Amino acid sequence: MADVLIVGAGPVGLALGADLRARGIDATILERRSELDAGTRAIGIHSPSLAHLELSGATDALLARAVRIRRGEARADGRMLAAIRFDRLRARHPYVAALPQADTVDVLTRLAPPVERGVRVTGFREDGSSVTVRATGPDGETERRARVVVVASGWAGRELVYRPGAVRTRHYPDRYAMVDVAVPGDATALVHLERGGVVESFPLPDGRRRLVAWAGTSDVPDAAEFLRTALAERLRLDVDTSDASTFRVRRAVAPALRRGRVLVVGDAAHEVSPIGGQGMNLGLLDALTLSPLLSEWVRGHEPDEVAAWERRRLASARHAARLAFLNTMLGRGVSTVGHGIRSASLRALLRGPGGAVFTRAYAMGFDAAARGS
Ligand SMILES: Cc1cc2nc3c(=O)[nH]c(=O)nc-3n(C[C@H](O)[C@H](O)[C@H](O)COP(=O)(O)OP(=O)(O)OC[C@H]3O[C@@H](n4cnc5c(N)ncnc54)[C@H](O)[C@@H]3O)c2cc1C
């Protein structure tokens, strides 16, 4: 019988596996995909996540590949509204580490126990002291037992734990186009709040940047053409957008993170708008604050702190979802008058004491897991 069985080898499941391993517990990790997911999504790893990833050795390995973003700028019409100073955060890692999600997954895969790939978990049965996990894979239908199961399956595996409709999901109408591409520039994160909608430009390793543009509220038939035109009109920027893709935005926070010996972390339990870049970080902090409790649990009995962990993580997810919603609203296209009011208000807010509060919130400094990091 496994001590801990993790469903899903995304960044969150792997981070949990790596941290448990550093604590002397080799978890079993089951992943339905046969191959690594090469798709690119999360790029920013915030200061509290970097602090919690130190134990497994992931922080040094991630920082060796990442760009450290110490400063950001909010801009409109080619002028700076305010600077966002991550380097002034009171934290061990006063920056955002930016690297493609595939690199983050690669680093964590090397530190986690070997992943059993091509194995899809289909259900659980719990008795008083263990959980039986049903799965299908290369050996057909199998069953395994574990003392504790952690579901880190992303939204795709949500139905494993929650009844249909139990996780209320809001679909925003907003569409975005994005591309990771070589663009000249330094390691400053830029958020251009233009009349036609936001354009975010975040540094990546090797002279590349992630460019994201608000694309309105109806489908975008040709992402590359839309993004090329939007960048030219909003920023007078001419780049190769042939690899552009689009994404939409959802918001969901589950009512609970556990049922008996089955716990849920990451996107399986909550999804927040990527505008603000906190979804993966929320999941990492779920996993890395759960890990010491699991380690105590499998060595003896369930620690009392599991209930407090669940309360704190749900509060952090709701907070991040509200912040991401605000960022999404702020990034929409507006009228000329609305644009003037938005720019003036943001300049006043971010240049005053609100600037430090915004920076801390953006860098997840208010997450319960940020204490002491
Ligand atoms: C465009 C975009 C940009 C983003 N940028 C950022 C960012 O900068 N910063 C940030 O913090 N977040 C960002 N996010 C969000 C981030 O990508 C997600 O929050 C993160 O990937 C969630 O990780 P996870 O491990 O919980 O889930 P996933 O990455 O979805 O991984 C879950 C894994 O579980 C596997 N699985 C599913 N069901 C089963 C099953 N039944 N059995 C076995 N395996 C299963 C899946 O195959 C998958 O490999 C972004 C998202 C998007 C769309």
CSV table of C-alpha atoms and ligand atoms in Angstrom, one decimal:
chain,number,residue,atom,x,y,z
A,1,MET,CA,0.0,0.0,0.0
A,2,ALA,CA,1.3,3.5,-0.9
A,3,ASP,CA,1.5,6.1,1.8
A,4,VAL,CA,0.4,8.9,-0.6
A,5,LEU,CA,-1.0,8.5,-4.1
A,6,ILE,CA,-1.1,11.6,-6.3
A,7,VAL,CA,-3.5,11.9,-9.2
A,8,GLY,CA,-1.9,14.1,-12.0
A,9,ALA,CA,1.6,15.1,-12.9
A,10,GLY,CA,1.0,18.7,-13.6
A,11,PRO,CA,3.2,21.3,-11.8
A,12,VAL,CA,1.1,20.9,-8.6
A,13,GLY,CA,1.2,17.1,-8.3
A,14,LEU,CA,4.9,17.1,-9.2
A,15,ALA,CA,5.7,19.8,-6.6
A,16,LEU,CA,3.9,17.8,-4.0
A,17,GLY,CA,5.8,14.6,-5.0
A,18,ALA,CA,9.1,16.4,-4.9
A,19,ASP,CA,8.5,17.9,-1.5
A,20,LEU,CA,7.3,14.7,0.0
A,21,ARG,CA,10.3,12.9,-1.4
A,22,ALA,CA,12.6,15.5,0.4
A,23,ARG,CA,10.7,14.6,3.6
A,24,GLY,CA,11.5,10.9,3.0
A,25,ILE,CA,8.1,9.8,1.6
A,26,ASP,CA,8.1,8.4,-2.0
A,27,ALA,CA,4.6,9.0,-3.2
A,28,THR,CA,3.0,7.1,-6.2
A,29,ILE,CA,2.1,9.6,-9.0
A,30,LEU,CA,-0.4,8.5,-11.7
A,31,GLU,CA,-0.7,10.6,-14.9
A,32,ARG,CA,-3.3,9.9,-17.7
A,33,ARG,CA,-1.0,11.4,-20.5
A,34,SER,CA,1.6,9.1,-21.9
A,35,GLU,CA,3.8,12.1,-22.9
A,36,LEU,CA,4.9,15.3,-21.2
A,37,ASP,CA,2.5,18.2,-22.0
A,38,ALA,CA,4.6,20.6,-24.1
A,39,GLY,CA,1.9,23.3,-24.1
A,40,THR,CA,2.7,26.7,-22.6
A,41,ARG,CA,0.6,28.2,-19.9
A,42,ALA,CA,2.0,29.5,-16.6
A,43,ILE,CA,5.2,31.5,-16.7
A,44,GLY,CA,5.4,33.4,-13.4
A,45,ILE,CA,6.4,31.9,-10.1
A,46,HIS,CA,5.9,34.2,-7.2
A,47,SER,CA,8.0,34.8,-4.1
A,48,PRO,CA,6.1,32.6,-1.6
A,49,SER,CA,6.1,29.7,-4.0
A,50,LEU,CA,9.9,30.0,-4.5
A,51,ALA,CA,10.3,30.0,-0.7
A,52,HIS,CA,8.2,26.8,-0.3
A,53,LEU,CA,10.0,25.1,-3.2
A,54,GLU,CA,13.4,25.4,-1.5
A,55,LEU,CA,13.1,22.2,0.5
A,56,SER,CA,13.0,19.9,-2.6
A,57,GLY,CA,15.8,21.8,-4.3
A,58,ALA,CA,13.4,23.1,-7.0
A,59,THR,CA,14.0,26.8,-6.3
A,60,ASP,CA,17.7,26.8,-7.3
A,61,ALA,CA,17.0,24.7,-10.4
A,62,LEU,CA,14.1,26.9,-11.4
A,63,LEU,CA,16.1,30.1,-10.8
A,64,ALA,CA,19.0,28.7,-12.9
A,65,ARG,CA,16.6,28.7,-15.9
A,66,ALA,CA,14.4,31.7,-15.2
A,67,VAL,CA,14.4,35.4,-15.8
A,68,ARG,CA,14.1,37.3,-12.5
A,69,ILE,CA,11.5,40.1,-12.9
A,70,ARG,CA,12.3,42.7,-10.3
A,71,ARG,CA,10.3,45.6,-11.7
A,72,GLY,CA,7.1,46.1,-13.7
A,73,GLU,CA,5.5,49.1,-15.3
A,74,ALA,CA,1.9,50.0,-15.9
A,75,ARG,CA,1.7,52.1,-19.1
A,76,ALA,CA,-0.9,53.8,-21.2
A,77,ASP,CA,-0.5,55.6,-24.6
A,78,GLY,CA,3.3,55.1,-24.5
A,79,ARG,CA,3.7,56.8,-21.0
A,80,MET,CA,4.4,55.2,-17.7
A,81,LEU,CA,1.5,55.4,-15.2
A,82,ALA,CA,3.5,53.8,-12.3
A,83,ALA,CA,6.3,51.4,-11.5
A,84,ILE,CA,5.7,48.1,-9.7
A,85,ARG,CA,8.7,47.4,-7.6
A,86,PHE,CA,9.0,43.6,-6.8
A,87,ASP,CA,12.6,44.3,-5.6
A,88,ARG,CA,11.1,46.3,-2.7
A,89,LEU,CA,9.1,43.3,-1.4
A,90,ARG,CA,10.2,42.2,2.1
A,91,ALA,CA,10.8,38.6,1.0
A,92,ARG,CA,13.6,36.1,0.5
A,93,HIS,CA,12.9,36.2,-3.2
A,94,PRO,CA,12.0,39.8,-4.1
A,95,TYR,CA,11.2,39.0,-7.8
A,96,VAL,CA,8.9,36.9,-10.0
A,97,ALA,CA,10.8,34.0,-11.7
A,98,ALA,CA,9.6,33.7,-15.3
A,99,LEU,CA,10.1,30.5,-17.4
A,100,PRO,CA,7.9,28.4,-19.6
A,101,GLN,CA,5.6,25.9,-17.8
A,102,ALA,CA,7.2,23.0,-19.6
A,103,ASP,CA,10.6,24.0,-18.0
A,104,THR,CA,8.9,24.2,-14.6
A,105,VAL,CA,7.4,20.7,-15.1
A,106,ASP,CA,10.8,19.4,-16.3
A,107,VAL,CA,12.6,20.7,-13.2
A,108,LEU,CA,9.9,19.2,-10.9
A,109,THR,CA,9.8,15.9,-12.8
A,110,ARG,CA,13.5,15.4,-12.1
A,111,LEU,CA,12.9,15.9,-8.3
A,112,ALA,CA,9.6,14.0,-7.9
A,113,PRO,CA,9.4,10.2,-7.8
A,114,PRO,CA,9.0,8.5,-11.2
A,115,VAL,CA,5.6,9.1,-12.7
A,116,GLU,CA,3.4,6.2,-13.9
A,117,ARG,CA,2.2,7.5,-17.3
A,118,GLY,CA,-0.7,6.5,-19.4
A,119,VAL,CA,-2.7,5.7,-16.3
A,120,ARG,CA,-6.1,7.4,-15.9
A,121,VAL,CA,-7.7,7.3,-12.4
A,122,THR,CA,-11.4,6.6,-12.7
A,123,GLY,CA,-12.7,6.5,-9.1
A,124,PHE,CA,-12.1,5.9,-5.4
A,125,ARG,CA,-13.5,3.8,-2.6
A,126,GLU,CA,-12.7,4.6,0.9
A,127,ASP,CA,-12.7,2.4,4.0
A,128,GLY,CA,-11.8,3.5,7.5
A,129,SER,CA,-8.0,3.4,7.1
A,130,SER,CA,-7.2,3.5,3.4
A,131,VAL,CA,-8.5,4.5,-0.1
A,132,THR,CA,-8.8,2.1,-3.0
A,133,VAL,CA,-8.0,3.8,-6.3
A,134,ARG,CA,-9.4,2.5,-9.6
A,135,ALA,CA,-7.5,3.2,-12.8
A,136,THR,CA,-7.2,2.2,-16.5
A,137,GLY,CA,-3.9,2.0,-18.3
A,138,PRO,CA,-1.6,-0.2,-20.3
A,139,ASP,CA,-2.4,-3.1,-18.0
A,140,GLY,CA,-6.2,-2.6,-18.3
A,141,GLU,CA,-8.3,-1.9,-15.2
A,142,THR,CA,-6.3,-1.9,-12.0
A,143,GLU,CA,-6.8,-1.1,-8.3
A,144,ARG,CA,-4.3,0.3,-5.9
A,145,ARG,CA,-4.5,1.2,-2.2
A,146,ALA,CA,-3.1,4.2,-0.5
A,147,ARG,CA,-3.3,5.7,3.0
A,148,VAL,CA,-4.1,9.1,1.6
A,149,VAL,CA,-4.9,10.3,-2.0
A,150,VAL,CA,-4.2,13.8,-3.3
A,151,VAL,CA,-6.1,14.8,-6.4
A,152,ALA,CA,-4.0,17.2,-8.5
A,153,SER,CA,-5.7,16.5,-11.8
A,154,GLY,CA,-6.5,20.0,-12.9
A,155,TRP,CA,-10.0,20.9,-13.9
A,156,ALA,CA,-10.1,17.9,-16.3
A,157,GLY,CA,-10.3,15.5,-13.3
A,158,ARG,CA,-12.7,17.5,-11.1
A,159,GLU,CA,-15.5,15.1,-11.5
A,160,LEU,CA,-13.4,12.5,-9.6
A,161,VAL,CA,-14.2,14.3,-6.4
A,162,TYR,CA,-17.0,16.7,-6.8
A,163,ARG,CA,-20.6,16.0,-7.9
A,164,PRO,CA,-21.6,17.7,-11.2
A,165,GLY,CA,-22.5,21.3,-10.4
A,166,ALA,CA,-20.9,21.3,-6.9
A,167,VAL,CA,-18.1,23.6,-8.1
A,168,ARG,CA,-19.9,26.7,-9.4
A,169,THR,CA,-18.0,27.9,-12.5
A,170,ARG,CA,-18.3,31.3,-14.0
A,171,HIS,CA,-17.4,31.7,-17.7
A,172,TYR,CA,-16.2,35.2,-18.5
A,173,PRO,CA,-17.0,36.4,-22.0
A,174,ASP,CA,-13.4,37.7,-22.5
A,175,ARG,CA,-11.0,36.2,-25.1
A,176,TYR,CA,-7.3,36.7,-25.2
A,177,ALA,CA,-4.6,36.1,-27.9
A,178,MET,CA,-1.1,35.3,-26.8
A,179,VAL,CA,2.3,34.3,-28.2
A,180,ASP,CA,5.8,33.6,-26.8
A,181,VAL,CA,8.2,35.3,-29.2
A,182,ALA,CA,11.7,36.9,-29.4
A,183,VAL,CA,11.2,40.6,-28.8
A,184,PRO,CA,13.9,43.1,-27.8
A,185,GLY,CA,13.6,44.4,-24.2
A,186,ASP,CA,14.9,44.1,-20.7
A,187,ALA,CA,13.6,42.1,-17.8
A,188,THR,CA,10.8,44.6,-17.0
A,189,ALA,CA,7.2,43.3,-17.0
A,190,LEU,CA,5.0,45.7,-19.0
A,191,VAL,CA,1.2,46.1,-18.7
A,192,HIS,CA,-0.1,48.4,-21.4
A,193,LEU,CA,-3.6,49.6,-20.5
A,194,GLU,CA,-4.7,50.8,-23.9
A,195,ARG,CA,-8.1,52.0,-25.1
A,196,GLY,CA,-8.5,48.9,-27.2
A,197,GLY,CA,-7.7,46.6,-24.3
A,198,VAL,CA,-4.7,45.4,-22.3
A,199,VAL,CA,-1.5,44.1,-23.7
A,200,GLU,CA,0.8,42.3,-21.3
A,201,SER,CA,4.4,41.8,-22.1
A,202,PHE,CA,6.4,39.6,-19.7
A,203,PRO,CA,10.0,38.6,-20.1
A,204,LEU,CA,11.0,35.0,-20.6
A,205,PRO,CA,14.5,33.4,-20.9
A,206,ASP,CA,16.5,33.6,-24.1
A,207,GLY,CA,15.3,37.1,-25.2
A,208,ARG,CA,11.7,36.0,-25.6
A,209,ARG,CA,8.6,37.6,-24.1
A,210,ARG,CA,5.0,36.4,-23.5
A,211,LEU,CA,2.7,38.9,-25.2
A,212,VAL,CA,-1.0,38.7,-24.3
A,213,ALA,CA,-3.7,41.0,-25.8
A,214,TRP,CA,-7.4,41.3,-24.9
A,215,ALA,CA,-9.4,40.2,-27.9
A,216,GLY,CA,-12.9,41.3,-27.1
A,217,THR,CA,-15.9,39.1,-26.2
A,218,SER,CA,-16.5,37.1,-29.4
A,219,ASP,CA,-14.5,34.3,-31.0
A,220,VAL,CA,-11.2,35.1,-32.7
A,221,PRO,CA,-11.1,33.1,-36.0
A,222,ASP,CA,-7.4,33.9,-36.8
A,223,ALA,CA,-5.3,34.4,-33.6
A,224,ALA,CA,-2.1,35.3,-35.5
A,225,GLU,CA,-3.8,38.0,-37.6
A,226,PHE,CA,-5.7,39.4,-34.7
A,227,LEU,CA,-2.6,39.6,-32.5
A,228,ARG,CA,-0.4,41.1,-35.2
A,229,THR,CA,-3.0,43.9,-35.8
A,230,ALA,CA,-3.6,44.5,-32.1
A,231,LEU,CA,0.1,44.8,-31.3
A,232,ALA,CA,0.6,47.2,-34.3
A,233,GLU,CA,-2.4,49.4,-33.4
A,234,ARG,CA,-2.0,49.4,-29.6
A,235,LEU,CA,1.9,49.4,-29.2
A,236,ARG,CA,3.2,50.0,-32.8
A,237,LEU,CA,5.0,46.7,-32.3
A,238,ASP,CA,5.7,44.4,-35.3
A,239,VAL,CA,6.5,40.8,-34.3
A,240,ASP,CA,6.0,37.3,-35.7
A,241,THR,CA,2.7,36.1,-34.3
A,242,SER,CA,2.4,33.0,-36.4
A,243,ASP,CA,2.4,30.8,-33.2
A,244,ALA,CA,-0.3,32.8,-31.5
A,245,SER,CA,-3.1,31.0,-29.7
A,246,THR,CA,-6.2,32.1,-27.8
A,247,PHE,CA,-7.6,31.4,-24.4
A,248,ARG,CA,-10.7,32.1,-22.4
A,249,VAL,CA,-11.2,32.7,-18.7
A,250,ARG,CA,-13.1,30.8,-16.0
A,251,ARG,CA,-13.5,31.3,-12.3
A,252,ALA,CA,-14.3,28.4,-10.0
A,253,VAL,CA,-13.6,27.8,-6.3
A,254,ALA,CA,-14.7,24.4,-4.8
A,255,PRO,CA,-16.7,24.4,-1.6
A,256,ALA,CA,-14.2,22.0,0.1
A,257,LEU,CA,-10.8,20.5,-0.4
A,258,ARG,CA,-11.2,17.1,1.3
A,259,ARG,CA,-13.5,14.2,1.7
A,260,GLY,CA,-12.1,11.7,4.3
A,261,ARG,CA,-8.7,10.6,3.1
A,262,VAL,CA,-9.0,12.2,-0.3
A,263,LEU,CA,-7.6,15.8,-0.6
A,264,VAL,CA,-7.7,18.2,-3.6
A,265,VAL,CA,-5.1,20.7,-4.7
A,266,GLY,CA,-4.5,23.1,-7.6
A,267,ASP,CA,-6.8,23.6,-10.6
A,268,ALA,CA,-8.9,20.6,-9.6
A,269,ALA,CA,-10.2,22.7,-6.8
A,270,HIS,CA,-10.0,26.2,-8.2
A,271,GLU,CA,-9.4,28.1,-11.4
A,272,VAL,CA,-8.7,31.8,-11.6
A,273,SER,CA,-8.3,34.1,-14.6
A,274,PRO,CA,-4.7,33.8,-16.0
A,275,ILE,CA,-4.8,37.6,-16.1
A,276,GLY,CA,-2.8,38.2,-13.0
A,277,GLY,CA,-0.9,34.9,-13.2
A,278,GLN,CA,-1.7,33.2,-9.9
A,279,GLY,CA,-3.4,29.9,-10.8
A,280,MET,CA,-0.4,27.6,-10.7
A,281,ASN,CA,1.1,29.5,-7.7
A,282,LEU,CA,-2.1,29.0,-5.7
A,283,GLY,CA,-1.9,25.2,-6.5
A,284,LEU,CA,1.8,25.1,-5.6
A,285,LEU,CA,1.1,26.7,-2.2
A,286,ASP,CA,-1.9,24.3,-1.6
A,287,ALA,CA,0.5,21.4,-2.2
A,288,LEU,CA,3.6,22.6,-0.4
A,289,THR,CA,1.6,23.6,2.8
A,290,LEU,CA,-0.2,20.3,2.7
A,291,SER,CA,3.1,18.3,2.4
A,292,PRO,CA,4.3,18.6,6.0
A,293,LEU,CA,0.9,17.6,7.3
A,294,LEU,CA,0.8,14.5,5.0
A,295,SER,CA,4.2,13.6,6.2
A,296,GLU,CA,3.0,13.7,9.8
A,297,TRP,CA,-0.2,11.9,8.9
A,298,VAL,CA,1.4,8.9,7.2
A,299,ARG,CA,4.0,8.5,10.0
A,300,GLY,CA,1.4,8.6,12.8
A,301,HIS,CA,-2.1,10.0,12.8
A,302,GLU,CA,-4.0,12.8,11.0
A,303,PRO,CA,-2.8,16.2,12.3
A,304,ASP,CA,-5.5,18.6,13.7
A,305,GLU,CA,-4.1,21.3,11.3
A,306,VAL,CA,-5.6,19.7,8.2
A,307,ALA,CA,-8.9,21.5,8.8
A,308,ALA,CA,-7.1,24.9,9.2
A,309,TRP,CA,-5.1,24.2,6.1
A,310,GLU,CA,-8.4,23.7,4.1
A,311,ARG,CA,-9.9,26.9,5.5
A,312,ARG,CA,-6.8,28.9,4.7
A,313,ARG,CA,-6.4,27.5,1.2
A,314,LEU,CA,-10.0,28.2,0.3
A,315,ALA,CA,-9.7,31.7,1.6
A,316,SER,CA,-6.5,32.2,-0.5
A,317,ALA,CA,-8.3,30.9,-3.6
A,318,ARG,CA,-11.3,33.2,-3.2
A,319,HIS,CA,-9.0,36.1,-2.6
A,320,ALA,CA,-6.9,35.3,-5.8
A,321,ALA,CA,-10.1,34.8,-7.8
A,322,ARG,CA,-11.4,38.3,-6.8
A,323,LEU,CA,-8.0,39.9,-7.7
A,324,ALA,CA,-7.9,38.1,-11.0
A,325,PHE,CA,-11.5,39.2,-11.8
A,326,LEU,CA,-10.5,42.8,-11.0
A,327,ASN,CA,-7.4,42.5,-13.4
A,328,THR,CA,-9.7,41.0,-16.1
A,329,MET,CA,-12.2,43.9,-15.8
A,330,LEU,CA,-9.4,46.5,-15.8
A,331,GLY,CA,-7.9,45.0,-19.0
A,332,ARG,CA,-11.1,45.4,-21.2
A,333,GLY,CA,-11.3,47.8,-24.1
A,334,VAL,CA,-13.1,51.1,-23.1
A,335,SER,CA,-14.3,54.3,-24.7
A,336,THR,CA,-12.0,57.3,-25.0
A,337,VAL,CA,-13.5,58.9,-21.9
A,338,GLY,CA,-13.3,55.7,-19.9
A,339,HIS,CA,-9.7,55.3,-21.0
A,340,GLY,CA,-8.8,58.7,-19.7
A,341,ILE,CA,-10.5,58.1,-16.3
A,342,ARG,CA,-8.9,54.6,-16.0
A,343,SER,CA,-5.4,55.9,-16.7
A,344,ALA,CA,-5.8,58.9,-14.3
A,345,SER,CA,-7.2,56.7,-11.5
A,346,LEU,CA,-4.6,54.1,-11.8
A,347,ARG,CA,-1.8,56.7,-11.9
A,348,ALA,CA,-3.1,58.2,-8.6
A,349,LEU,CA,-3.7,54.8,-7.0
A,350,LEU,CA,-0.4,53.1,-7.9
A,351,ARG,CA,1.8,56.1,-7.3
A,352,GLY,CA,0.4,56.5,-3.7
A,353,PRO,CA,0.5,54.0,-0.9
A,354,GLY,CA,-1.9,51.8,-3.0
A,355,GLY,CA,1.2,50.9,-5.2
A,356,ALA,CA,2.9,48.9,-2.5
A,357,VAL,CA,-0.4,47.2,-1.6
A,358,PHE,CA,-1.0,46.3,-5.2
A,359,THR,CA,2.6,45.0,-5.7
A,360,ARG,CA,2.2,42.8,-2.6
A,361,ALA,CA,-1.2,41.5,-3.7
A,362,TYR,CA,0.1,40.8,-7.2
A,363,ALA,CA,3.1,38.9,-5.8
A,364,MET,CA,0.8,36.8,-3.5
A,365,GLY,CA,2.2,38.5,-0.4
A,366,PHE,CA,-1.3,38.3,1.2
A,367,ASP,CA,-1.6,34.6,0.7
A,368,ALA,CA,-1.7,32.8,4.1
A,369,ALA,CA,1.3,30.7,2.9
A,370,ALA,CA,3.4,33.9,2.4
A,371,ARG,CA,4.0,34.3,6.1
A,372,GLY,CA,7.7,34.0,6.9
A,373,SER,CA,8.7,33.7,3.3
B,1,LIG,C1,-2.8,31.1,-20.9
B,1,LIG,C2,-2.5,30.7,-19.4
B,1,LIG,C3,-1.5,31.4,-18.8
B,1,LIG,C4,-1.3,31.1,-17.4
B,1,LIG,N1,-0.3,31.8,-16.7
B,1,LIG,C5,-0.1,31.5,-15.4
B,1,LIG,C6,1.0,32.2,-14.7
B,1,LIG,O1,1.7,32.9,-15.3
B,1,LIG,N2,1.1,31.9,-13.4
B,1,LIG,C7,0.3,31.0,-12.7
B,1,LIG,O2,0.4,30.9,-11.5
B,1,LIG,N3,-0.7,30.4,-13.4
B,1,LIG,C8,-0.9,30.6,-14.7
B,1,LIG,N4,-1.9,29.9,-15.4
B,1,LIG,C9,-2.6,28.8,-14.7
B,1,LIG,C10,-1.9,27.5,-14.6
B,1,LIG,O3,-1.5,27.1,-15.9
B,1,LIG,C11,-2.7,26.4,-14.0
B,1,LIG,O4,-3.2,26.9,-12.7
B,1,LIG,C12,-1.8,25.2,-13.6
B,1,LIG,O5,-1.4,24.5,-14.8
B,1,LIG,C13,-2.5,24.2,-12.8
B,1,LIG,O6,-1.7,23.1,-12.4
B,1,LIG,P1,-2.3,21.7,-11.9
B,1,LIG,O7,-1.1,20.9,-11.7
B,1,LIG,O8,-3.2,22.0,-10.8
B,1,LIG,O9,-3.2,21.2,-13.2
B,1,LIG,P2,-2.7,20.8,-14.6
B,1,LIG,O10,-1.6,21.6,-15.1
B,1,LIG,O11,-4.0,20.8,-15.4
B,1,LIG,O12,-2.2,19.3,-14.5
B,1,LIG,C14,-3.1,18.3,-14.1
B,1,LIG,C15,-2.6,16.9,-14.6
B,1,LIG,O13,-3.4,15.9,-14.2
B,1,LIG,C16,-3.6,15.0,-15.3
B,1,LIG,N5,-4.9,14.3,-15.1
B,1,LIG,C17,-6.2,14.8,-15.2
B,1,LIG,N6,-7.1,13.9,-14.9
B,1,LIG,C18,-6.5,12.8,-14.6
B,1,LIG,C19,-6.9,11.5,-14.2
B,1,LIG,N7,-8.2,11.1,-14.1
B,1,LIG,N8,-5.9,10.5,-13.9
B,1,LIG,C20,-4.6,10.8,-14.0
B,1,LIG,N9,-4.2,12.0,-14.4
B,1,LIG,C21,-5.1,13.0,-14.7
B,1,LIG,C22,-3.6,15.9,-16.5
B,1,LIG,O14,-3.3,15.1,-17.7
B,1,LIG,C23,-2.5,16.9,-16.1
B,1,LIG,O15,-1.2,16.4,-16.5
B,1,LIG,C24,-2.1,30.1,-16.7
B,1,LIG,C25,-3.1,29.5,-17.4
B,1,LIG,C26,-3.3,29.7,-18.8
B,1,LIG,C27,-4.4,29.0,-19.5
